[in-house]
């Protein structure tokens, strides 16, 4: 009997380890391309960055800044494009209380129709910022924005060499002064001809040096915008990321474009924050898989836009609502708010069915476990907040909820908190349920917990609702299958390993990226989302005989 139990434990552990590896590996979806010039070639990208990131080239590093500008002009001309310089003198820089000159680079490739996709990044690197302890020395700009610059140059090269039919055109805007207040973008939007007939904009950024190039922000009413994004060879995005991004102390040129109602998307790496805006943002710190991932997304989007006649009509990219989307492994999932309402209804029906099927005598026992999961999540969040405050003191850093980088042993501490949370939750449920004698109540209570929070998020944070609705529906359906077939099939409960694996694959990269984006100061928020995943997986596993 014991041997069968150990075999069951071994199977569960193997599934969780494999699904965790799949989830983690999804953070690097692209494989470096060195040879195929029909695609974005990372060797060419790296060669561009080697020239761009020789030395700091902020708007205050005049000579180096001009060298980068001249290099970009030369490379655009080599692609048979005639770039135009838009010069702005005496632009006020609030951070330094000085007036500086800016030069935006603009170019366009005309198509048959008067409809354009625009590629945007900036070419100035970050100057030293004394107000941020992690950015006090300035940057060489290899990733920020070498990743964006090299991707644009390579995308245009591939489009031209592939002889793609240009039914629609391409515009290129390389702004100046982004790092000191989005200055170039603010000037550019005053030039009506630059953005005239732009129906889709892709802004390229880098908040770090590695990890996936995440499509982390969209314009409002994004359903059609995301449909075009899904033509990416390796899409990587979550609809919760725009909600999270609003909490961060960062702005990009895309912020200016959104204020001017220009539709599009924003793409950036988020990992490797220790290199962001520092001298370590250099050629040697770059990640070729991350760099390749930019190209694997941008080139297919541009190809689809310029070659497809339907995008001549701006209404082709107009929609009335936002969509919900996420990546699970290598699969991009997208659905509408209406479908989300349908899923919530299905979960509610499943809860009613299971309540009757389980023959639970009192609804209060179900509510007990819903509240237990909620209270434990709140306890973990509170303790995590205390840990991040303590870490700030130990490391001599000023505490800020959304900005606490460069903490020693950050990854080990986060993994430790997650591990202790898993162990603590399982032991608590085991204790309260009298060694899982109230297993059915635990299962239903947790499905109710996920349903209620999913319902709340649907109205409060709709882009993040999938984090609860998706686990709830697949757990509920899996549980119903087990209940209907358990008398006919002996090991049918093992079917719950499927939702357990899917939830793990979803949550591993999600929690990892939350930790990267929000930094250690927001460990409490990261752990709240981690607990959603932990509770969901445990709900599956307690059903396995």
Coordinates of C-alpha atoms in Angstrom, one line a residue:
X1 CA 0.0 0.0 0.0
X2 CA 2.8 2.4 0.9
X3 CA 4.7 1.6 -2.3
X4 CA 1.6 2.6 -4.3
X5 CA 1.4 5.9 -2.4
X6 CA 5.1 6.6 -3.1
X7 CA 4.6 5.9 -6.8
X8 CA 1.6 8.3 -6.8
X9 CA 3.8 11.0 -5.1
X10 CA 6.6 10.3 -7.6
X11 CA 4.2 10.8 -10.5
X12 CA 2.8 14.0 -9.1
X13 CA 6.3 15.4 -8.4
X14 CA 7.5 14.5 -11.9
X15 CA 4.5 16.2 -13.5
X16 CA 5.1 19.4 -11.4
X17 CA 8.8 19.4 -12.2
X18 CA 8.3 18.9 -15.9
X19 CA 5.5 21.5 -16.1
X20 CA 7.7 24.0 -14.1
X21 CA 10.5 23.5 -16.6
X22 CA 8.2 24.0 -19.5
X23 CA 6.9 27.2 -17.9
X24 CA 10.4 28.5 -17.2
X25 CA 11.6 27.6 -20.7
X26 CA 8.8 29.6 -22.2
X27 CA 10.6 32.7 -21.0
X28 CA 13.0 32.2 -23.9
X29 CA 10.8 31.3 -26.8
X30 CA 13.2 32.2 -29.6
X31 CA 16.3 30.4 -30.9
X32 CA 19.1 32.5 -32.2
X33 CA 19.1 32.8 -36.0
X34 CA 22.6 33.3 -37.4
X35 CA 22.2 32.1 -41.0
X36 CA 18.7 32.7 -42.4
X37 CA 18.6 36.2 -43.9
X38 CA 14.9 35.9 -44.8
X39 CA 14.3 36.4 -41.0
X40 CA 15.8 38.9 -38.6
X41 CA 19.4 37.8 -38.1
X42 CA 20.8 38.2 -34.6
X43 CA 24.4 38.4 -36.0
X44 CA 23.4 41.6 -37.9
X45 CA 21.6 42.9 -34.9
X46 CA 24.7 42.4 -32.7
X47 CA 26.9 44.1 -35.3
X48 CA 24.6 47.2 -35.1
X49 CA 24.7 47.3 -31.4
X50 CA 28.5 46.9 -31.3
X51 CA 28.6 50.3 -33.1
X52 CA 25.8 51.9 -31.2
X53 CA 27.0 51.0 -27.7
X54 CA 30.7 52.0 -27.9
X55 CA 30.3 54.7 -25.3
X56 CA 27.5 56.6 -23.4
X57 CA 25.5 58.7 -25.8
X58 CA 22.9 60.6 -23.9
X59 CA 21.8 64.1 -25.0
X60 CA 24.6 65.4 -22.8
X61 CA 27.3 63.3 -24.4
X62 CA 27.3 65.4 -27.5
X63 CA 30.1 63.8 -29.6
X64 CA 29.1 60.2 -29.0
X65 CA 25.4 61.1 -29.4
X66 CA 26.1 62.6 -32.8
X67 CA 28.1 59.5 -33.8
X68 CA 25.1 57.2 -33.1
X69 CA 22.8 59.6 -35.0
X70 CA 25.2 59.5 -38.0
X71 CA 25.5 55.8 -37.9
X72 CA 21.7 55.4 -38.0
X73 CA 21.4 57.8 -40.9
X74 CA 24.1 55.9 -42.8
X75 CA 22.4 52.5 -42.2
X76 CA 19.0 53.8 -43.3
X77 CA 20.5 55.2 -46.5
X78 CA 22.2 51.9 -47.1
X79 CA 18.7 50.4 -47.0
X80 CA 17.7 52.8 -49.8
X81 CA 15.7 55.0 -47.5
X82 CA 16.0 58.8 -47.3
X83 CA 15.8 59.8 -43.6
X84 CA 14.8 63.3 -42.5
X85 CA 16.2 65.0 -39.4
X86 CA 13.7 67.0 -37.3
X87 CA 15.7 69.4 -35.3
X88 CA 14.4 71.1 -32.1
X89 CA 16.5 73.7 -30.4
X90 CA 16.3 75.0 -26.8
X91 CA 14.0 72.2 -25.6
X92 CA 13.5 72.6 -21.8
X93 CA 14.8 69.6 -19.8
X94 CA 13.0 69.7 -16.4
X95 CA 15.3 67.3 -14.6
X96 CA 18.4 69.4 -15.2
X97 CA 16.7 72.8 -15.6
X98 CA 18.6 73.3 -18.9
X99 CA 17.7 73.8 -22.6
X100 CA 19.1 71.2 -25.0
X101 CA 18.9 70.5 -28.8
X102 CA 17.2 67.4 -30.0
X103 CA 17.2 65.6 -33.4
X104 CA 14.5 63.1 -34.2
X105 CA 15.1 60.7 -37.2
X106 CA 12.2 60.1 -39.4
X107 CA 11.8 58.0 -42.6
X108 CA 9.1 56.3 -44.6
X109 CA 8.7 53.6 -47.2
X110 CA 5.6 54.2 -49.3
X111 CA 3.1 51.5 -50.1
X112 CA 0.3 51.3 -52.7
X113 CA -2.2 52.6 -50.1
X114 CA -2.0 55.5 -47.8
X115 CA -1.9 53.4 -44.7
X116 CA 1.2 52.9 -42.5
X117 CA 2.6 50.9 -39.7
X118 CA 5.1 52.8 -37.7
X119 CA 8.2 51.4 -35.9
X120 CA 9.5 53.5 -33.0
X121 CA 12.4 53.5 -30.6
X122 CA 14.9 56.1 -29.3
X123 CA 18.6 56.5 -29.8
X124 CA 19.8 58.4 -26.7
X125 CA 21.2 56.4 -23.8
X126 CA 20.4 57.1 -20.2
X127 CA 22.5 59.7 -18.4
X128 CA 23.3 59.4 -14.7
X129 CA 20.2 59.9 -12.5
X130 CA 21.1 60.7 -8.9
X131 CA 17.5 60.3 -7.8
X132 CA 17.7 56.5 -8.5
X133 CA 20.4 54.7 -6.6
X134 CA 20.5 51.9 -9.2
X135 CA 20.9 54.3 -12.1
X136 CA 23.5 56.8 -10.7
X137 CA 26.2 56.1 -13.3
X138 CA 24.4 56.2 -16.7
X139 CA 24.4 53.7 -19.5
X140 CA 26.0 52.6 -22.8
X141 CA 22.6 51.9 -24.2
X142 CA 23.3 48.5 -25.6
X143 CA 19.9 47.1 -24.8
X144 CA 18.1 50.4 -24.1
X145 CA 17.6 51.1 -26.9
X146 CA 20.1 49.1 -29.0
X147 CA 17.6 46.2 -29.0
X148 CA 15.0 48.4 -30.6
X149 CA 17.3 50.2 -33.1
X150 CA 18.9 46.9 -34.3
X151 CA 15.5 45.3 -34.6
X152 CA 14.1 48.1 -36.8
X153 CA 17.2 48.1 -39.1
X154 CA 17.0 44.3 -39.4
X155 CA 13.2 44.3 -40.0
X156 CA 13.5 46.8 -42.8
X157 CA 16.4 44.8 -44.4
X158 CA 14.4 41.6 -44.3
X159 CA 11.3 43.3 -45.7
X160 CA 13.3 44.7 -48.6
X161 CA 15.4 41.5 -49.4
X162 CA 12.3 39.3 -49.2
X163 CA 10.6 41.6 -51.8
X164 CA 7.5 41.8 -49.7
X165 CA 4.6 43.4 -51.6
X166 CA 4.0 46.8 -50.1
X167 CA 0.3 47.3 -50.3
X168 CA 0.7 49.5 -47.2
X169 CA 3.7 51.5 -46.1
X170 CA 6.1 51.7 -43.2
X171 CA 7.1 54.7 -41.2
X172 CA 10.2 54.9 -38.9
X173 CA 10.6 57.3 -36.0
X174 CA 13.8 57.2 -33.9
X175 CA 13.3 59.8 -31.1
X176 CA 15.9 61.8 -29.2
X177 CA 15.8 62.7 -25.5
X178 CA 13.5 59.8 -24.4
X179 CA 15.6 59.2 -21.3
X180 CA 15.2 62.7 -20.0
X181 CA 11.4 63.1 -20.2
X182 CA 10.2 61.6 -23.5
X183 CA 11.3 64.9 -25.1
X184 CA 11.6 63.7 -28.7
X185 CA 8.2 62.0 -28.7
X186 CA 6.6 65.1 -27.3
X187 CA 8.0 67.2 -30.1
X188 CA 7.2 64.6 -32.8
X189 CA 3.5 64.4 -32.1
X190 CA 3.3 68.1 -33.0
X191 CA 4.4 67.2 -36.5
X192 CA 1.1 66.1 -38.1
X193 CA 2.7 64.7 -41.2
X194 CA 4.8 62.2 -39.2
X195 CA 1.7 60.4 -37.8
X196 CA -0.6 61.0 -40.6
X197 CA -2.4 57.7 -41.7
X198 CA -0.5 55.7 -39.1
X199 CA -2.9 52.9 -38.2
X200 CA -0.6 50.7 -36.1
X201 CA 2.5 51.6 -34.1
X202 CA 5.1 49.4 -32.5
X203 CA 7.3 50.9 -29.8
X204 CA 10.4 49.0 -28.8
X205 CA 12.0 49.4 -25.4
X206 CA 14.2 47.6 -22.9
X207 CA 13.9 47.6 -19.1
X208 CA 16.7 45.2 -18.6
X209 CA 18.9 43.0 -20.8
X210 CA 17.3 39.5 -20.9
X211 CA 14.2 37.5 -20.8
X212 CA 11.4 37.4 -23.3
X213 CA 10.5 40.6 -25.3
X214 CA 7.1 41.0 -23.6
X215 CA 4.3 42.9 -25.4
X216 CA 3.4 44.7 -22.2
X217 CA 1.2 47.6 -23.3
X218 CA -1.5 48.3 -25.9
X219 CA -3.7 51.1 -26.8
X220 CA -7.3 51.0 -25.5
X221 CA -10.0 48.8 -27.1
X222 CA -7.3 46.4 -28.2
X223 CA -9.1 43.4 -29.6
X224 CA -8.1 44.0 -33.2
X225 CA -4.7 45.4 -32.2
X226 CA -3.9 42.1 -30.4
X227 CA -5.2 40.1 -33.4
X228 CA -2.5 41.7 -35.6
X229 CA 0.1 41.1 -32.8
X230 CA -0.8 37.4 -32.9
X231 CA 0.8 37.2 -36.3
X232 CA 4.1 37.2 -34.4
X233 CA 6.1 34.1 -34.8
X234 CA 6.7 34.0 -31.1
X235 CA 4.0 36.1 -29.3
X236 CA 4.6 36.6 -25.6
X237 CA 2.1 38.8 -23.7
X238 CA -0.4 38.8 -20.9
X239 CA -3.4 41.1 -20.7
X240 CA -2.6 41.9 -17.0
X241 CA 0.7 43.6 -17.9
X242 CA -0.8 47.0 -18.9
X243 CA -2.5 47.0 -15.5
X244 CA 0.8 46.3 -13.8
X245 CA 2.8 48.7 -15.9
X246 CA 0.7 51.6 -14.7
X247 CA 2.0 50.9 -11.2
X248 CA 5.7 51.3 -12.3
X249 CA 7.8 54.5 -12.0
X250 CA 8.5 54.3 -15.8
X251 CA 7.3 56.0 -18.9
X252 CA 8.2 55.4 -22.5
X253 CA 7.5 57.2 -25.8
X254 CA 4.4 55.0 -26.1
X255 CA 3.0 57.0 -23.2
X256 CA 3.0 60.1 -25.4
X257 CA 1.5 58.2 -28.3
X258 CA -1.4 56.9 -26.1
X259 CA -2.1 60.4 -25.0
X260 CA -2.5 61.3 -28.7
X261 CA -4.8 58.4 -29.5
X262 CA -2.3 56.6 -31.7
X263 CA -3.1 52.8 -31.7
X264 CA -0.4 50.2 -31.2
X265 CA 1.7 48.1 -28.9
X266 CA 4.8 48.4 -26.7
X267 CA 7.4 45.7 -26.4
X268 CA 10.3 45.3 -23.9
X269 CA 12.4 42.9 -22.0
X270 CA 11.9 43.1 -18.3
X271 CA 14.6 40.8 -16.8
X272 CA 18.2 41.8 -16.0
X273 CA 17.1 45.0 -14.2
X274 CA 20.5 45.1 -12.5
X275 CA 21.9 46.3 -15.9
X276 CA 19.2 48.8 -16.7
X277 CA 20.4 52.4 -17.0
X278 CA 23.9 51.4 -15.7
X279 CA 27.3 51.0 -17.3
X280 CA 26.5 47.3 -17.5
X281 CA 24.0 47.9 -20.2
X282 CA 26.8 47.1 -22.6
X283 CA 27.5 44.8 -25.5
X284 CA 28.9 42.0 -23.3
X285 CA 25.7 41.9 -21.2
X286 CA 23.3 41.3 -24.1
X287 CA 21.2 38.1 -24.5
X288 CA 21.0 36.9 -28.1
X289 CA 17.8 34.9 -27.5
X290 CA 16.1 38.0 -26.1
X291 CA 17.3 40.1 -29.1
X292 CA 16.1 37.4 -31.5
X293 CA 12.7 37.4 -29.8
X294 CA 12.2 41.1 -30.8
X295 CA 12.7 40.3 -34.4
X296 CA 10.6 37.1 -34.3
X297 CA 7.7 39.3 -33.2
X298 CA 8.2 42.5 -35.2
X299 CA 9.0 41.2 -38.7
X300 CA 5.9 39.0 -39.0
X301 CA 3.6 41.8 -37.8
X302 CA 5.1 44.3 -40.3
X303 CA 5.0 41.7 -43.1
X304 CA 1.3 41.0 -42.4
X305 CA 0.4 44.7 -42.2
X306 CA 2.2 45.8 -45.4
X307 CA 1.2 42.9 -47.5
X308 CA -2.5 42.6 -46.5
X309 CA -4.9 45.0 -48.4
X310 CA -7.4 45.0 -45.5
X311 CA -5.2 47.2 -43.4
X312 CA -5.6 50.0 -45.9
X313 CA -8.8 50.6 -44.0
X314 CA -8.1 51.9 -40.6
X315 CA -11.3 50.3 -39.3
X316 CA -9.6 46.9 -39.7
X317 CA -7.8 47.7 -36.5
X318 CA -10.6 49.3 -34.7
X319 CA -12.6 47.5 -32.1
X320 CA -15.0 48.5 -29.3
X321 CA -13.6 46.4 -26.4
X322 CA -10.4 45.0 -24.9
X323 CA -9.6 41.3 -25.1
X324 CA -8.2 39.0 -22.5
X325 CA -5.0 37.1 -23.5
X326 CA -2.1 35.2 -22.1
X327 CA 0.6 32.8 -23.1
X328 CA 0.7 29.2 -21.8
X329 CA 3.8 27.4 -22.9
X330 CA 4.1 28.3 -26.5
X331 CA 0.3 28.8 -27.1
X332 CA -1.2 32.3 -27.3
X333 CA -4.7 32.3 -25.9
X334 CA -7.1 35.2 -26.6
X335 CA -10.8 35.6 -25.9
X336 CA -13.4 38.4 -25.4
X337 CA -15.0 39.7 -22.3
X338 CA -18.2 38.1 -23.4
X339 CA -16.5 34.7 -23.4
X340 CA -15.1 35.5 -20.0
X341 CA -18.7 36.1 -18.7
X342 CA -19.6 32.7 -20.2
X343 CA -16.7 31.0 -18.4
X344 CA -17.8 32.6 -15.1
X345 CA -21.3 31.3 -15.7
X346 CA -20.0 27.8 -16.4
X347 CA -18.0 27.9 -13.2
X348 CA -21.0 28.9 -11.2
X349 CA -23.1 26.1 -12.7
X350 CA -20.2 23.7 -11.9
X351 CA -20.2 24.9 -8.3
X352 CA -23.9 24.2 -7.9
X353 CA -23.5 20.7 -9.6
X354 CA -20.6 19.8 -7.4
X355 CA -22.3 21.0 -4.2
X356 CA -25.1 18.5 -5.0
X357 CA -22.8 15.8 -6.2
X358 CA -20.6 16.0 -3.1
X359 CA -23.7 15.9 -0.9
X360 CA -22.2 18.6 1.3
X361 CA -24.5 19.1 4.3
X362 CA -23.7 22.7 5.1
X363 CA -22.6 25.5 2.8
X364 CA -20.7 27.0 5.8
X365 CA -18.1 24.2 5.6
X366 CA -17.4 25.2 2.0
X367 CA -17.2 28.9 2.9
X368 CA -14.8 28.0 5.7
X369 CA -12.2 26.8 3.2
X370 CA -12.8 29.8 0.9
X371 CA -12.1 32.1 3.8
X372 CA -9.1 30.0 4.9
X373 CA -7.5 30.4 1.5
X374 CA -8.2 34.1 1.5
X375 CA -6.8 34.6 5.0
X376 CA -3.7 32.6 4.3
X377 CA -3.1 34.6 1.1
X378 CA -3.4 37.8 3.1
X379 CA -1.0 36.4 5.8
X380 CA 1.6 35.5 3.1
X381 CA 1.2 39.0 1.6
X382 CA 1.7 40.7 4.9
X383 CA 4.7 38.6 5.8
X384 CA 6.2 39.2 2.4
X385 CA 5.8 42.9 2.8
X386 CA 7.7 42.7 6.1
X387 CA 10.5 40.7 4.4
X388 CA 10.9 43.3 1.6
X389 CA 11.0 46.1 4.2
X390 CA 13.6 44.2 6.2
X391 CA 15.6 43.5 3.0
X392 CA 15.7 47.3 2.2
X393 CA 17.1 48.0 5.7
X394 CA 19.7 45.3 5.5
X395 CA 20.8 46.4 2.1
X396 CA 20.8 50.1 3.0
X397 CA 18.2 50.9 0.3
X398 CA 15.3 53.3 0.6
X399 CA 12.1 51.3 0.5
X400 CA 9.7 51.9 -2.4
X401 CA 6.9 49.4 -3.2
X402 CA 7.5 49.5 -7.0
X403 CA 11.3 50.1 -7.0
X404 CA 13.6 48.1 -4.9
X405 CA 16.3 46.5 -7.2
X406 CA 19.8 45.3 -6.3
X407 CA 18.8 43.3 -3.2
X408 CA 21.3 40.6 -2.3
X409 CA 20.0 37.0 -2.5
X410 CA 16.7 38.3 -3.9
X411 CA 16.0 35.2 -6.1
X412 CA 16.9 32.8 -3.3
X413 CA 14.7 34.7 -0.8
X414 CA 11.7 34.8 -3.2
X415 CA 12.0 31.1 -3.9
X416 CA 12.2 30.4 -0.2
X417 CA 9.1 32.4 0.5
X418 CA 7.3 30.5 -2.3
X419 CA 8.5 27.2 -0.9
X420 CA 7.4 28.0 2.7
X421 CA 4.0 29.3 1.4
X422 CA 3.4 26.0 -0.4
X423 CA 4.4 23.9 2.7
X424 CA 2.4 26.1 5.0
X425 CA -0.7 26.1 2.9
X426 CA -0.7 22.3 2.6
X427 CA -0.1 21.7 6.3
X428 CA -2.8 24.2 7.2
X429 CA -5.4 22.6 4.9
X430 CA -4.4 19.1 6.1
X431 CA -4.8 20.2 9.8
X432 CA -8.1 22.0 9.4
X433 CA -9.6 19.3 7.2
X434 CA -8.5 16.6 9.6
X435 CA -6.1 15.0 7.2
X436 CA -8.3 15.8 4.2
X437 CA -11.4 14.0 5.5
X438 CA -13.3 17.1 4.3
X439 CA -11.6 16.9 0.9
X440 CA -14.8 17.7 -1.0
X441 CA -15.4 20.8 1.0
X442 CA -11.7 21.9 0.4
X443 CA -12.1 21.4 -3.3
X444 CA -15.4 23.2 -3.6
X445 CA -14.3 26.0 -1.2
X446 CA -11.3 26.7 -3.3
X447 CA -13.2 26.7 -6.6
X448 CA -15.6 29.2 -4.9
X449 CA -12.6 31.3 -3.8
X450 CA -11.2 31.4 -7.4
X451 CA -14.7 32.1 -8.8
X452 CA -15.4 35.1 -6.5
X453 CA -12.0 36.6 -7.0
X454 CA -12.2 36.0 -10.7
X455 CA -15.6 37.8 -10.7
X456 CA -14.1 40.7 -8.8
X457 CA -11.2 41.0 -11.1
X458 CA -13.5 40.9 -14.2
X459 CA -14.8 44.3 -13.2
X460 CA -11.9 45.8 -11.3
X461 CA -8.9 44.4 -13.2
X462 CA -10.3 42.7 -16.3
X463 CA -7.0 42.0 -17.9
X464 CA -6.0 39.9 -14.9
X465 CA -9.2 37.9 -14.6
X466 CA -7.7 34.9 -16.5
X467 CA -5.4 34.2 -13.6
X468 CA -8.4 33.0 -11.6
X469 CA -11.0 32.2 -14.2
X470 CA -8.8 29.9 -16.3
X471 CA -7.7 27.7 -13.3
X472 CA -11.2 27.7 -11.9
X473 CA -12.9 26.4 -15.1
X474 CA -10.3 23.7 -15.8
X475 CA -10.3 22.5 -12.2
X476 CA -14.1 22.5 -12.1
X477 CA -14.4 20.6 -15.3
X478 CA -11.7 18.1 -14.3
X479 CA -13.4 17.6 -11.0
X480 CA -16.8 16.9 -12.7
X481 CA -15.2 14.4 -15.0
X482 CA -13.6 12.6 -12.0
X483 CA -16.9 12.5 -10.1
X484 CA -18.9 11.1 -13.1
X485 CA -16.3 8.4 -13.9
X486 CA -14.7 7.4 -10.6
X487 CA -17.0 4.4 -10.2
X488 CA -16.1 3.2 -13.8
X489 CA -12.4 4.0 -14.0
X490 CA -10.0 3.3 -11.1
X491 CA -7.4 5.9 -11.7
X492 CA -9.5 8.6 -13.3
X493 CA -8.4 11.1 -10.6
X494 CA -5.1 11.3 -12.3
X495 CA -6.8 13.4 -15.0
X496 CA -6.5 16.3 -12.5
X497 CA -2.7 16.3 -13.3
X498 CA -3.6 18.0 -16.6
X499 CA -5.1 21.1 -15.0
X500 CA -2.3 21.1 -12.4
X501 CA 0.3 21.0 -15.1
X502 CA -1.4 23.8 -17.2
X503 CA -1.7 26.0 -14.2
X504 CA 1.9 25.5 -13.3
X505 CA 3.0 26.3 -16.9
X506 CA 0.9 29.5 -16.7
X507 CA 2.0 30.7 -13.3
X508 CA 5.8 29.9 -13.3
X509 CA 6.7 32.6 -16.0
X510 CA 3.9 34.9 -14.7
X511 CA 5.3 35.0 -11.1
X512 CA 8.9 35.3 -12.4
X513 CA 8.0 38.3 -14.6
X514 CA 6.0 40.0 -11.8
X515 CA 9.1 39.7 -9.6
X516 CA 11.3 41.2 -12.4
X517 CA 9.0 44.0 -13.2
X518 CA 7.8 45.0 -9.8
X519 CA 11.2 44.4 -8.1
X520 CA 11.6 43.0 -4.5
X521 CA 9.7 45.9 -3.0
X522 CA 6.5 44.4 -4.3
X523 CA 7.2 40.9 -3.1
X524 CA 3.8 41.1 -1.3
X525 CA 2.0 41.6 -4.7
X526 CA 4.1 38.9 -6.4
X527 CA 3.2 36.4 -3.6
X528 CA -0.5 37.2 -3.8
X529 CA -0.5 36.0 -7.5
X530 CA 1.8 33.1 -6.5
X531 CA -0.7 32.0 -3.9
X532 CA -3.5 32.0 -6.6
X533 CA -1.4 29.4 -8.5
X534 CA -0.5 27.4 -5.3
X535 CA -4.1 27.2 -4.2
X536 CA -5.2 26.1 -7.7
X537 CA -2.6 23.4 -8.0
X538 CA -3.2 22.1 -4.5
X539 CA -7.0 21.9 -5.3
X540 CA -6.1 19.5 -8.2
X541 CA -3.6 17.4 -6.2
X542 CA -5.8 16.7 -3.2
X543 CA -8.2 14.8 -5.5
X544 CA -5.6 12.3 -6.7
X545 CA -5.9 9.0 -5.0

